[in-house]
Short mmCIF file of C-alpha atoms and ligand atoms in Angstrom, two decimals:
data_model
loop_
_atom_site.label_atom_id
_atom_site.label_comp_id
_atom_site.label_asym_id
_atom_site.label_seq_id
_atom_site.Cartn_x
_atom_site.Cartn_y
_atom_site.Cartn_z
CA UNK A 174 -0.32 0.06 -0.07
CA UNK A 175 1.54 3.30 -0.88
CA UNK A 176 1.36 5.94 1.41
CA UNK A 177 2.35 9.96 1.63
CA UNK A 178 5.70 10.62 3.52
CA UNK A 179 7.46 13.71 5.13
CA UNK A 180 11.62 13.58 4.71
CA UNK A 181 13.65 15.88 6.49
CA UNK A 182 17.41 15.97 5.48
CA UNK A 183 16.08 14.41 2.16
CA UNK A 184 18.93 16.41 -0.07
CA UNK A 185 21.22 14.92 2.20
CA UNK A 186 23.62 11.49 1.31
CA UNK A 187 21.06 8.78 3.78
CA UNK A 188 17.68 11.42 2.58
CA UNK A 189 18.90 10.74 -1.23
CA UNK A 190 18.99 6.78 -0.67
CA UNK A 191 15.81 7.03 1.32
CA UNK A 192 13.79 9.20 -1.34
CA UNK A 193 15.04 5.84 -4.09
CA UNK A 194 13.60 3.90 -1.68
CA UNK A 195 10.21 5.45 -0.83
CA UNK A 196 9.40 5.98 -4.17
CA UNK A 197 10.34 3.35 -5.86
CA UNK A 198 8.03 1.54 -3.66
CA UNK A 199 5.18 4.51 -4.89
CA UNK A 200 5.22 6.14 -1.66
CA UNK A 201 4.64 10.09 -2.54
CA UNK A 202 7.14 11.77 -0.51
CA UNK A 203 7.38 16.01 0.53
CA UNK A 204 10.69 17.10 1.09
CA UNK A 205 11.53 19.57 3.95
CA UNK A 206 14.43 22.50 1.50
CA UNK A 207 15.79 25.04 2.44
CA UNK A 208 16.53 25.78 -1.60
CA UNK A 209 13.37 24.30 -3.08
CA UNK A 210 14.73 25.42 -6.55
CA UNK A 211 17.09 22.40 -5.84
CA UNK A 212 14.25 19.81 -7.06
CA UNK A 213 14.80 19.46 -10.13
CA UNK A 214 18.67 18.64 -9.49
CA UNK A 215 17.30 15.94 -6.77
CA UNK A 216 14.91 14.51 -8.73
CA UNK A 217 17.85 13.49 -11.30
CA UNK A 218 19.74 11.84 -8.30
CA UNK A 219 16.55 10.13 -6.69
CA UNK A 220 16.33 8.53 -10.60
CA UNK A 221 19.38 7.27 -10.55
CA UNK A 222 19.67 5.74 -7.70
CA UNK A 223 16.44 4.06 -8.82
CA UNK A 224 13.92 5.95 -7.54
CA UNK A 225 11.06 7.83 -9.04
CA UNK A 226 11.43 10.97 -9.31
CA UNK A 227 7.38 11.89 -10.01
CA UNK A 228 7.08 11.37 -6.53
CA UNK A 229 9.51 13.70 -4.70
CA UNK A 230 7.68 17.01 -3.90
CA UNK A 231 9.60 19.98 -2.15
CA UNK A 232 8.15 21.94 0.73
CA UNK A 233 9.99 25.27 1.49
CA UNK A 234 11.53 25.46 5.22
CA UNK A 235 14.41 24.70 7.77
CA UNK A 236 14.39 23.70 10.47
CA UNK A 237 16.11 26.13 12.28
CA UNK A 238 12.94 28.75 11.95
CA UNK A 239 9.72 28.54 13.49
CA UNK A 240 7.25 26.10 12.53
CA UNK A 241 9.89 25.27 10.02
CA UNK A 242 9.28 27.85 7.77
CA UNK A 243 6.09 26.60 6.62
CA UNK A 244 3.68 28.81 5.30
CA UNK A 245 0.22 27.67 5.54
CA UNK A 246 -0.44 25.60 2.21
CA UNK A 247 2.56 23.82 3.20
CA UNK A 248 0.90 22.72 6.22
CA UNK A 249 -2.03 21.69 4.51
CA UNK A 250 0.08 18.97 2.46
CA UNK A 251 1.30 17.72 4.85
CA UNK A 252 -1.96 16.67 6.60
CA UNK A 253 -2.21 13.32 3.80
CA UNK A 254 1.31 12.56 5.62
CA UNK A 255 1.68 9.20 7.05
CA UNK A 256 4.92 8.89 8.43
CA UNK A 257 7.51 11.80 9.46
CA UNK A 258 11.46 10.95 8.39
CA UNK A 259 13.33 13.18 10.21
CA UNK A 260 17.16 12.73 8.90
CA UNK A 261 18.34 16.94 8.61
CA UNK A 262 21.06 17.57 10.71
CA UNK A 263 24.16 20.49 10.42
CA UNK A 264 26.18 17.87 9.96
CA UNK A 265 30.08 18.96 10.68
CA UNK A 266 33.26 19.18 13.38
CA UNK A 267 33.95 22.02 14.94
CA UNK A 268 30.21 23.49 15.47
CA UNK A 269 29.50 26.28 18.15
CA UNK A 270 27.45 25.13 20.85
CA UNK A 271 24.34 27.75 19.89
CA UNK A 272 24.55 26.59 16.23
CA UNK A 273 24.56 22.68 16.31
CA UNK A 274 21.70 23.35 19.44
CA UNK A 275 19.66 25.67 17.06
CA UNK A 276 19.32 22.67 14.16
CA UNK A 277 20.06 19.56 15.59
CA UNK A 278 18.16 19.94 18.80
CA UNK A 279 15.27 22.92 18.35
CA UNK A 280 15.34 21.69 14.96
CA UNK A 281 14.84 18.06 15.32
CA UNK A 282 12.12 19.48 19.00
CA UNK A 283 10.24 21.52 15.42
CA UNK A 284 10.06 18.14 13.77
CA UNK A 285 8.72 16.19 16.54
CA UNK A 286 5.85 18.72 17.23
CA UNK A 287 4.95 18.46 13.85
CA UNK A 288 4.21 15.17 14.43
CA UNK A 289 2.96 15.00 17.47
CA UNK A 290 0.44 17.54 16.47
CA UNK A 291 -0.83 15.51 13.84
CA UNK A 292 -0.64 12.20 15.04
CA UNK A 293 1.88 10.67 13.28
CA UNK A 294 4.91 8.47 13.51
CA UNK A 295 7.95 10.28 13.90
CA UNK A 296 11.14 8.18 12.67
CA UNK A 297 14.15 9.99 13.54
CA UNK A 298 17.82 9.31 13.04
CA UNK A 299 20.13 9.16 15.59
CA UNK A 300 23.84 7.86 15.82
CA UNK A 301 24.60 4.88 17.54
CA UNK A 302 27.00 6.25 20.35
CA UNK A 303 23.75 6.80 21.78
CA UNK A 304 23.77 2.74 22.12
CA UNK A 305 27.36 3.46 24.12
CA UNK A 306 25.99 3.35 27.46
CA UNK A 307 29.75 3.60 28.80
CA UNK A 308 30.57 6.17 26.38
CA UNK A 309 27.67 7.87 27.25
CA UNK A 310 28.71 8.19 31.16
CA UNK A 311 32.43 8.40 30.41
CA UNK A 312 31.44 11.96 28.72
CA UNK A 313 28.67 13.11 31.15
CA UNK A 314 25.33 11.73 30.20
CA UNK A 315 22.94 10.62 32.24
CA UNK A 316 21.26 8.28 30.34
CA UNK A 317 18.94 7.25 32.96
CA UNK A 318 17.92 11.08 34.09
CA UNK A 319 18.78 12.51 30.82
CA UNK A 320 17.90 15.91 32.72
CA UNK A 321 20.89 16.09 35.39
CA UNK A 322 22.82 15.98 32.45
CA UNK A 323 25.12 19.31 32.48
CA UNK A 324 24.76 19.67 28.90
CA UNK A 325 27.81 22.86 28.47
CA UNK A 326 29.92 20.30 29.76
CA UNK A 327 29.47 17.53 27.37
CA UNK A 328 29.67 19.60 24.44
CA UNK A 329 32.61 21.13 25.81
CA UNK A 330 33.83 17.79 25.90
CA UNK A 331 33.13 15.83 22.49
CA UNK A 332 32.16 19.12 20.75
CA UNK A 333 29.27 20.61 18.80
CA UNK A 334 27.22 18.13 17.05
CA UNK A 335 28.32 15.16 19.08
CA UNK A 336 26.97 16.82 21.93
CA UNK A 337 23.66 18.08 19.92
CA UNK A 338 22.70 14.65 18.52
CA UNK A 339 22.84 13.44 22.26
CA UNK A 340 20.95 16.16 23.41
CA UNK A 341 18.30 16.35 20.82
CA UNK A 342 17.71 12.45 21.01
CA UNK A 343 17.00 12.70 24.83
CA UNK A 344 15.35 15.74 24.66
CA UNK A 345 12.77 14.58 21.64
CA UNK A 346 11.47 11.08 23.88
CA UNK A 347 10.89 13.41 26.47
CA UNK A 348 8.74 15.50 24.32
CA UNK A 349 7.03 13.03 21.96
CA UNK A 350 6.30 11.02 25.89
CA UNK A 351 4.82 13.91 27.24
CA UNK A 352 2.47 14.35 24.29
CA UNK A 353 1.83 10.53 24.41
CA UNK A 354 2.92 10.48 20.52
CA UNK A 355 4.68 7.61 18.57
CA UNK A 356 8.18 7.60 17.49
CA UNK A 357 10.52 5.11 16.53
CA UNK A 358 14.68 5.62 16.66
CA UNK A 359 17.36 3.96 14.55
CA UNK A 360 20.89 5.04 14.87
CA UNK A 361 23.12 4.16 12.20
CA UNK A 362 26.93 3.44 12.56
CA UNK A 363 29.52 5.45 9.74
CA UNK A 364 27.57 4.70 6.81
CA UNK A 365 28.99 3.57 3.92
CA UNK A 366 28.64 4.07 0.46
CA UNK A 367 26.12 2.27 -1.68
CA UNK A 368 26.51 -1.94 -2.16
CA UNK A 369 25.91 -1.95 -5.56
CA UNK A 370 27.69 1.25 -6.80
CA UNK A 371 29.47 2.38 -3.83
CA UNK A 372 28.02 6.06 -4.33
CA UNK A 373 28.58 8.26 -1.18
CA UNK A 374 28.48 11.80 -1.04
CA UNK A 375 31.95 14.11 -0.67
CA UNK A 376 32.13 15.22 2.64
CA UNK A 377 30.66 12.35 4.03
CA UNK A 378 32.95 11.02 7.32
CA UNK A 379 33.82 7.42 5.72
CA UNK A 380 34.71 9.72 2.30
CA UNK A 381 36.63 11.75 4.13
CA UNK A 382 38.82 9.04 5.78
CA UNK A 383 39.58 7.54 2.57
CA UNK A 384 40.20 10.35 1.71
CA UNK A 385 43.35 11.02 4.07
CA UNK A 386 44.26 7.64 3.19
CA UNK A 387 44.77 8.05 -0.30
CA UNK A 388 46.29 11.39 0.21
CA UNK A 389 48.98 9.70 2.36
CA UNK A 390 48.10 11.69 5.67
CA UNK A 391 47.45 8.66 7.67
CA UNK A 392 50.49 8.32 9.68
CA UNK A 393 49.12 5.77 12.30
CA UNK A 394 46.81 4.38 13.25
CA UNK A 395 44.49 6.09 16.32
CA UNK A 396 43.76 3.65 19.28
CA UNK A 397 45.11 0.03 19.39
CA UNK A 398 44.92 -3.33 17.24
CA UNK A 399 41.29 -3.28 19.60
CA UNK A 400 39.57 -0.07 18.10
CA UNK A 401 37.13 -0.45 15.49
CA UNK A 402 34.76 2.00 13.42
CA UNK A 403 31.98 -0.03 12.97
CA UNK A 404 29.98 0.70 9.22
CA UNK A 405 26.40 0.36 7.64
CA UNK A 406 25.99 0.51 3.85
CA UNK A 407 23.11 3.07 3.32
CA UNK A 408 21.13 0.96 0.79
CA UNK A 409 20.69 -1.62 4.94
CA UNK A 410 20.08 1.29 6.32
CA UNK A 411 17.71 2.88 4.51
CA UNK A 412 15.70 -0.64 4.24
CA UNK A 413 15.93 -0.90 8.18
CA UNK A 414 14.85 2.64 8.86
CA UNK A 415 11.71 2.04 5.83
CA UNK A 416 11.20 -1.36 7.35
CA UNK A 417 10.45 0.04 11.21
CA UNK A 418 8.91 3.64 10.66
CA UNK A 419 5.83 1.32 9.09
CA UNK A 420 5.78 -1.05 11.50
CA UNK A 421 3.29 -0.73 14.82
CA UNK A 422 5.05 -2.84 16.85
CA UNK A 423 7.98 -0.57 16.72
CA UNK A 424 6.42 2.28 18.18
CA UNK A 425 8.49 4.22 20.89
CA UNK A 426 11.25 1.75 20.23
CA UNK A 427 15.27 1.84 19.22
CA UNK A 428 17.39 0.30 17.27
CA UNK A 429 20.64 -0.25 15.74
CA UNK A 430 21.93 -0.37 11.92
CA UNK A 431 25.15 -1.43 12.71
CA UNK A 432 27.10 -4.39 10.26
CA UNK A 433 29.34 -6.02 13.57
CA UNK A 434 31.09 -8.00 11.27
CA UNK A 435 32.74 -4.64 10.78
CA UNK A 436 36.45 -4.95 10.78
CA UNK A 437 38.98 -3.37 13.16
CA UNK A 438 40.38 -0.10 12.51
CA UNK A 439 43.90 -1.74 11.22
CA UNK A 440 42.63 -4.60 8.86
CA UNK A 441 39.42 -2.14 7.45
CA UNK A 442 42.54 0.47 6.93
CA UNK A 443 44.67 -2.30 5.06
CA UNK A 444 41.60 -3.13 2.83
CA UNK A 445 40.98 0.22 2.03
CA UNK A 446 44.87 0.70 1.18
CA UNK A 447 45.03 -2.23 -0.70
CA UNK A 448 42.41 -1.13 -2.98
CA UNK A 449 43.47 2.59 -3.25
CA UNK A 450 47.20 0.91 -4.07
CA UNK A 451 48.54 2.78 -1.30
CA UNK A 452 50.54 1.84 1.87
CA UNK A 453 48.38 1.01 5.07
CA UNK A 454 50.01 2.67 8.23
CA UNK A 455 51.46 0.30 10.25
CA UNK A 456 51.97 2.03 14.01
CA UNK A 457 49.63 2.76 16.22
CA UNK A 458 49.19 6.09 18.14
CA UNK A 459 47.63 6.36 21.47
CA UNK A 460 44.40 7.98 21.14
CA UNK A 461 45.23 9.66 24.13
CA UNK A 462 48.51 10.74 22.77
CA UNK A 463 46.73 11.96 19.20
CA UNK A 464 44.03 14.31 21.37
CA UNK A 465 47.07 15.83 22.59
CA UNK A 466 49.11 16.07 19.05
CA UNK A 467 45.60 17.59 17.49
CA UNK A 468 45.82 20.51 20.06
CA UNK A 469 48.79 21.82 18.28
CA UNK A 470 48.07 24.43 16.24
CA UNK A 471 47.63 23.45 12.68
CA UNK A 472 48.31 19.59 13.33
CA UNK A 473 44.43 19.10 12.74
CA UNK A 474 44.44 20.23 9.23
CA UNK A 475 47.28 19.06 8.51
CA UNK A 476 46.67 15.37 8.80
CA UNK A 477 43.04 15.87 8.27
CA UNK A 478 41.62 14.57 11.38
CA UNK A 479 39.37 16.60 13.57
CA UNK A 480 39.77 15.43 17.58
CA UNK A 481 35.62 15.30 17.08
CA UNK A 482 36.10 12.45 15.04
CA UNK A 483 37.81 10.09 17.21
CA UNK A 484 35.21 9.31 19.60
CA UNK A 485 33.33 7.58 16.98
CA UNK A 486 36.15 5.04 16.98
CA UNK A 487 35.67 3.00 20.04
CA UNK A 488 36.93 -0.52 21.29
CA UNK A 489 33.12 -1.04 22.45
CA UNK A 490 30.48 -3.89 21.25
CA UNK A 491 26.99 -3.73 20.86
CA UNK A 492 23.68 -6.18 21.20
CA UNK A 493 22.10 -6.82 18.05
CA UNK A 494 19.80 -8.73 18.40
CA UNK A 495 16.93 -6.67 18.04
CA UNK A 496 18.47 -5.66 14.75
CA UNK A 497 18.59 -9.26 13.65
CA UNK A 498 15.30 -10.46 14.71
CA UNK A 499 13.97 -7.29 12.53
CA UNK A 500 16.31 -8.99 9.82
CA UNK A 501 14.10 -12.02 10.30
CA UNK A 502 11.20 -10.36 9.85
CA UNK A 503 11.76 -8.25 6.91
CA UNK A 504 14.12 -10.83 5.18
CA UNK A 505 17.52 -8.40 4.59
CA UNK A 506 20.67 -8.85 5.46
CA UNK A 507 23.92 -6.45 5.25
CA UNK A 508 25.29 -6.54 1.65
CA UNK A 509 28.79 -8.34 1.35
CA UNK A 510 30.37 -5.57 3.26
CA UNK A 511 34.36 -6.50 1.92
CA UNK A 512 32.95 -5.89 -1.96
CA UNK A 513 30.75 -2.53 -0.25
CA UNK A 514 34.13 -0.85 1.18
CA UNK A 515 35.70 -1.74 -1.77
CA UNK A 516 33.45 -0.05 -4.30
CA UNK A 517 33.16 3.05 -2.00
CA UNK A 518 36.54 3.40 -2.01
CA UNK A 519 36.62 3.21 -6.44
CA UNK A 520 33.98 5.48 -5.35
CA UNK A 521 35.77 8.04 -3.56
CA UNK A 522 38.92 7.04 -5.87
CA UNK A 523 36.44 8.66 -8.76
CA UNK A 524 35.51 12.19 -7.32
CA UNK A 525 39.78 12.06 -6.27
CA UNK A 526 40.65 12.07 -10.03
CA UNK A 527 37.99 14.75 -11.35
N1 NAP B 681 26.12 9.73 7.58
C1 NAP B 681 27.14 9.12 8.47
O1 NAP B 681 27.98 8.25 8.89
C2 NAP B 681 25.84 9.40 9.54
C3 NAP B 681 26.18 8.24 10.52
C4 NAP B 681 24.81 8.10 11.83
C5 NAP B 681 24.11 9.64 11.97
N2 NAP B 681 23.88 9.81 10.69
C6 NAP B 681 23.05 10.84 11.15
O2 NAP B 681 22.01 10.19 9.92
C7 NAP B 681 21.79 11.73 9.60
C8 NAP B 681 21.72 12.26 8.08
O3 NAP B 681 22.96 12.09 7.61
P1 NAP B 681 23.95 12.71 6.39
O4 NAP B 681 24.59 12.06 6.31
O5 NAP B 681 22.65 12.36 5.41
O6 NAP B 681 23.44 14.10 6.19
P2 NAP B 681 24.00 14.87 5.29
O7 NAP B 681 24.46 14.75 4.09
O8 NAP B 681 25.40 16.23 5.55
O9 NAP B 681 23.10 15.85 5.11
C9 NAP B 681 22.51 17.22 5.73
C10 NAP B 681 20.53 17.24 5.54
O10 NAP B 681 19.89 18.06 6.41
C11 NAP B 681 19.97 19.26 6.12
N3 NAP B 681 19.51 20.63 6.47
C12 NAP B 681 20.64 20.84 7.15
N4 NAP B 681 20.30 22.25 8.15
C13 NAP B 681 18.88 22.23 7.87
C14 NAP B 681 18.03 23.12 8.46
N5 NAP B 681 18.47 23.76 9.02
N6 NAP B 681 16.95 23.03 8.14
C15 NAP B 681 16.31 21.46 6.96
N7 NAP B 681 17.49 20.52 6.26
C16 NAP B 681 18.86 21.23 7.03
C17 NAP B 681 20.68 18.96 4.90
O11 NAP B 681 20.45 20.49 3.67
P3 NAP B 681 20.34 20.89 2.43
O12 NAP B 681 20.78 20.57 1.34
O13 NAP B 681 19.66 22.42 2.73
O14 NAP B 681 21.95 21.18 3.29
C18 NAP B 681 20.20 18.43 4.12
O15 NAP B 681 19.34 17.69 3.61
C19 NAP B 681 21.73 12.67 10.28
O16 NAP B 681 20.83 13.20 11.34
C20 NAP B 681 22.88 12.31 10.85
O17 NAP B 681 22.99 13.04 12.42
C21 NAP B 681 24.77 10.12 9.81
#
């Protein structure tokens, strides 16, 4: 059965693939766009990614504005929507707390308000670090009583992006519970390219890591042989998002989208280096030392690494039972991730040449 969907962040990397997936299934999508004049380009891209461009419609708006900046007519269009997919985020390192909060926390609350006011499911995309409870405790997040968290202290520890993603998660859940409204949250690992084409947008964290390796800026492996950067392919991720968004049993639940067979960081770098035909780093640099080195003016930009990105490289393993249950229920699986990573590296290599 086809339904209507409202999507924020539809022009982003995950958003483009989600639009392709939803429209290929015949769902009409309303996409919140800060620049609706880009709709033609977005439709073309959705078509390239296997979706149906005719089902993609722009709604002008901005989540950092009151009421998402929606016109009366746009609000009317949303009356027939069944699910709100919230993917929009200010996604970069070095954001100030105020800038990150304005979009990632206040913006997410505005989207939640819209979904709750229309009595429709909110599907929100979080991040896998929200399932790493020891990390949350280490950085001062009280996940059982989030209102006891000293958020400015958390932001100064982990930076604007991660701080705001963590804060918005708890703020949205609290809001939806108080409004007695439905939500479902998917927490992706670092997103890898598409398993068939390797498609990934420039600027994505994994694409930047590949670029650094290709350009010989990766001198040592951060952490130890036990550290890893969990990955998920963008196609697995959008399949999971779509399955849970329409599943009544997933109301008020959260699930991880993460490939737990992702090799540890040295193995992953070795695999990427082989495809790039460059040397993989062999030595290790302790996280604490690397963080200290990155405080030396100019070094972070010379190495192309931000201290904020190091938080995502961890030794923690995750309980994947809920995700595996969904895979069985909906008959989907992770693609061959060795090949997916290879395709992604080849895709990035393509635009490094251009
Ligand atoms: N990619 C990953 O590795 C990863 C991992 C874990 C979680 N996530 C989460 O997954 C979600 C999607 O990530 P992504 O990689 O697809 O991000 P992305 O490529 O950076 O796209 C961000 C999207 O947000 C939109 N946006 C930013 N500010 C906005 C505003 N004020 N109002 C309306 N739209 C705004 C952008 O629109 P414009 O075109 O107007 O800029 C764009 O469509 C995010 O919530 C991110 O935190 C991503």
